[in-house]
Amino acid sequence: MDIGAMAGAILACDRRALARGITLIESARPDHREQAVELISALRASGRQALRLGLSGTPGVGKSTFIEAFGMNLAETGKKIAVLAVDPSSARSGGSILGDKTRMEQLSRHPNAYIRPSPSQAHMGGVARRTREAVALCEAAGFDLVLIETVGVGQSETMVAEICDVFLLLMAPAGGDELQGVKRGIMEMADMILVNKADGDLLATATRTVADYAGALRLLRKRAQDPEGFPKAMPVSAYSGAGLDKAWDEMTRLATWRKDQGHWARRRSEQAAHWFGEEVRHGLLSVLEREPAKGILARLGAQVAAGEATPEAAARQMMQALGRPA
Ligand code: GDP
């Protein structure tokens, strides 16, 4: 594979090259990994940056419908938008790759949009790396906005929050009891809570839900990287389109403010440092999964289990075997 040519094609926003590039970064083969690292390094020079938008919400809340409507609005105004789904397909109801593709039918056909369904890979470390690298590829291809979609199942939110610039939580209109069920940690990650389905019979409930969330958000400590009024709750309707423009205005207001204040750059460098640490940890773990470390680990583990060595002494021996004094 000619990585230089692939990088050139991605920089020219060649969709097929972008798709091939993402397939390359998803591969676990060591030679592919090497090429993927080379590709990302080659693309880095472009210096292009998109607004990275994280979107989370439980199945059925209307994520696909929202992305379709929101994305179409932006695509129609000339913005280039890439959508990356994070979760393994098994995490979404009936979500095969095909199902993913047809979820945003109009948007997937729009010349300004690119939709990449999630790979059927369950390992969170792998998903995180794949998402981060796919974002980098989309940025290099010149997309203005990269939307990272995740199903609200906990672990993936934290990972997406470590990748994106602005994190959105999509919620359904609900009674007060259900509101209690939102995990505090997830609320704290959200820059904006969008209460979807604010239309028809659900409008009144949605309005009340927005007020409930707004109240809950006010109770959370205000963060230094937030301008006045953030984090905030707003009603939207993916069906009628109501509130979508306003939500976009608020997202860009937040992003611009953070850029002007230096928070954006700081956040990105902190994220880069975080992912460097994760990659190193990931690398060390994979050393333990391969020979000779794997065999030594099994042998020492058996000794500990048999009472022939203490956990401490065995761990020390393991570290020494890896060439590191404990
Ligand atoms: P996802 O699982 O989060 O991707 O949710 P979907 O986009 O598949 O939507 C789940 C259900 O909610 C579907 O039946 C949609 O038609 C419905 N839905 C989505 N957005 C809206 C909306 O703005 N208003 C109403 N009333 N229903 C919606």
PDB file of C-alpha atoms and ligand atoms in Angstrom, residues 57-66 92-93 103 149 170 196-199 202 236-240, ligand 1:
ATOM      1  CA  GLY A  57     -28.064   9.224  24.054  1.00  0.00           C
ATOM      2  CA  THR A  58     -29.816   5.965  24.844  1.00  0.00           C
ATOM      3  CA  PRO A  59     -31.294   3.898  22.006  1.00  0.00           C
ATOM      4  CA  GLY A  60     -34.624   5.304  20.848  1.00  0.00           C
ATOM      5  CA  VAL A  61     -33.967   8.871  21.967  1.00  0.00           C
ATOM      6  CA  GLY A  62     -33.695   9.925  18.338  1.00  0.00           C
ATOM      7  CA  LYS A  63     -29.967  10.148  17.617  1.00  0.00           C
ATOM      8  CA  SER A  64     -30.172   9.006  14.004  1.00  0.00           C
ATOM      9  CA  THR A  65     -33.171  11.192  13.293  1.00  0.00           C
ATOM     10  CA  PHE A  66     -31.433  14.141  14.941  1.00  0.00           C
ATOM     11  CA  ARG A  92     -27.491  -0.997  19.108  1.00  0.00           C
ATOM     12  CA  SER A  93     -30.867  -2.513  18.495  1.00  0.00           C
ATOM     13  CA  ARG A 103     -30.327   5.088   9.416  1.00  0.00           C
ATOM     14  CA  GLU A 149     -22.091   9.325  18.005  1.00  0.00           C
ATOM     15  CA  LEU A 170     -29.629  13.897  23.653  1.00  0.00           C
ATOM     16  CA  ASN A 196     -35.523  15.850  21.607  1.00  0.00           C
ATOM     17  CA  LYS A 197     -39.097  15.192  20.462  1.00  0.00           C
ATOM     18  CA  ALA A 198     -40.258  18.651  21.552  1.00  0.00           C
ATOM     19  CA  ASP A 199     -43.218  18.426  19.186  1.00  0.00           C
ATOM     20  CA  LEU A 202     -44.723  15.640  23.730  1.00  0.00           C
ATOM     21  CA  VAL A 236     -35.212  20.355  19.858  1.00  0.00           C
ATOM     22  CA  SER A 237     -37.331  18.386  17.465  1.00  0.00           C
ATOM     23  CA  ALA A 238     -35.553  16.226  14.933  1.00  0.00           C
ATOM     24  CA  TYR A 239     -38.967  15.800  13.250  1.00  0.00           C
ATOM     25  CA  SER A 240     -40.022  19.421  12.838  1.00  0.00           C
TER      26      SER A 240
HETATM   27  P1  GDP B   1     -31.804   6.318  18.082  1.00  0.00           P
HETATM   28  O1  GDP B   1     -31.955   4.902  18.501  1.00  0.00           O
HETATM   29  O2  GDP B   1     -31.378   7.191  19.208  1.00  0.00           O
HETATM   30  O3  GDP B   1     -30.932   6.494  16.869  1.00  0.00           O
HETATM   31  O4  GDP B   1     -33.281   6.850  17.705  1.00  0.00           O
HETATM   32  P2  GDP B   1     -34.007   6.996  16.301  1.00  0.00           P
HETATM   33  O5  GDP B   1     -33.509   8.162  15.562  1.00  0.00           O
HETATM   34  O6  GDP B   1     -33.987   5.685  15.612  1.00  0.00           O
HETATM   35  O7  GDP B   1     -35.481   7.359  16.781  1.00  0.00           O
HETATM   36  C1  GDP B   1     -36.213   6.550  17.683  1.00  0.00           C
HETATM   37  C2  GDP B   1     -37.693   6.822  17.528  1.00  0.00           C
HETATM   38  O8  GDP B   1     -37.989   8.164  17.923  1.00  0.00           O
HETATM   39  C3  GDP B   1     -38.149   6.691  16.093  1.00  0.00           C
HETATM   40  O9  GDP B   1     -39.414   6.075  16.100  1.00  0.00           O
HETATM   41  C4  GDP B   1     -38.256   8.117  15.618  1.00  0.00           C
HETATM   42  O10 GDP B   1     -39.207   8.252  14.615  1.00  0.00           O
HETATM   43  C5  GDP B   1     -38.647   8.859  16.885  1.00  0.00           C
HETATM   44  N1  GDP B   1     -38.186  10.263  16.861  1.00  0.00           N
HETATM   45  C6  GDP B   1     -36.944  10.683  16.586  1.00  0.00           C
HETATM   46  N2  GDP B   1     -36.875  12.032  16.634  1.00  0.00           N
HETATM   47  C7  GDP B   1     -38.114  12.477  16.952  1.00  0.00           C
HETATM   48  C8  GDP B   1     -38.688  13.779  17.159  1.00  0.00           C
HETATM   49  O11 GDP B   1     -38.057  14.826  17.040  1.00  0.00           O
HETATM   50  N3  GDP B   1     -40.009  13.807  17.515  1.00  0.00           N
HETATM   51  C9  GDP B   1     -40.741  12.681  17.677  1.00  0.00           C
HETATM   52  N4  GDP B   1     -42.015  12.836  18.021  1.00  0.00           N
HETATM   53  N5  GDP B   1     -40.240  11.452  17.480  1.00  0.00           N
HETATM   54  C10 GDP B   1     -38.947  11.333  17.134  1.00  0.00           C
END
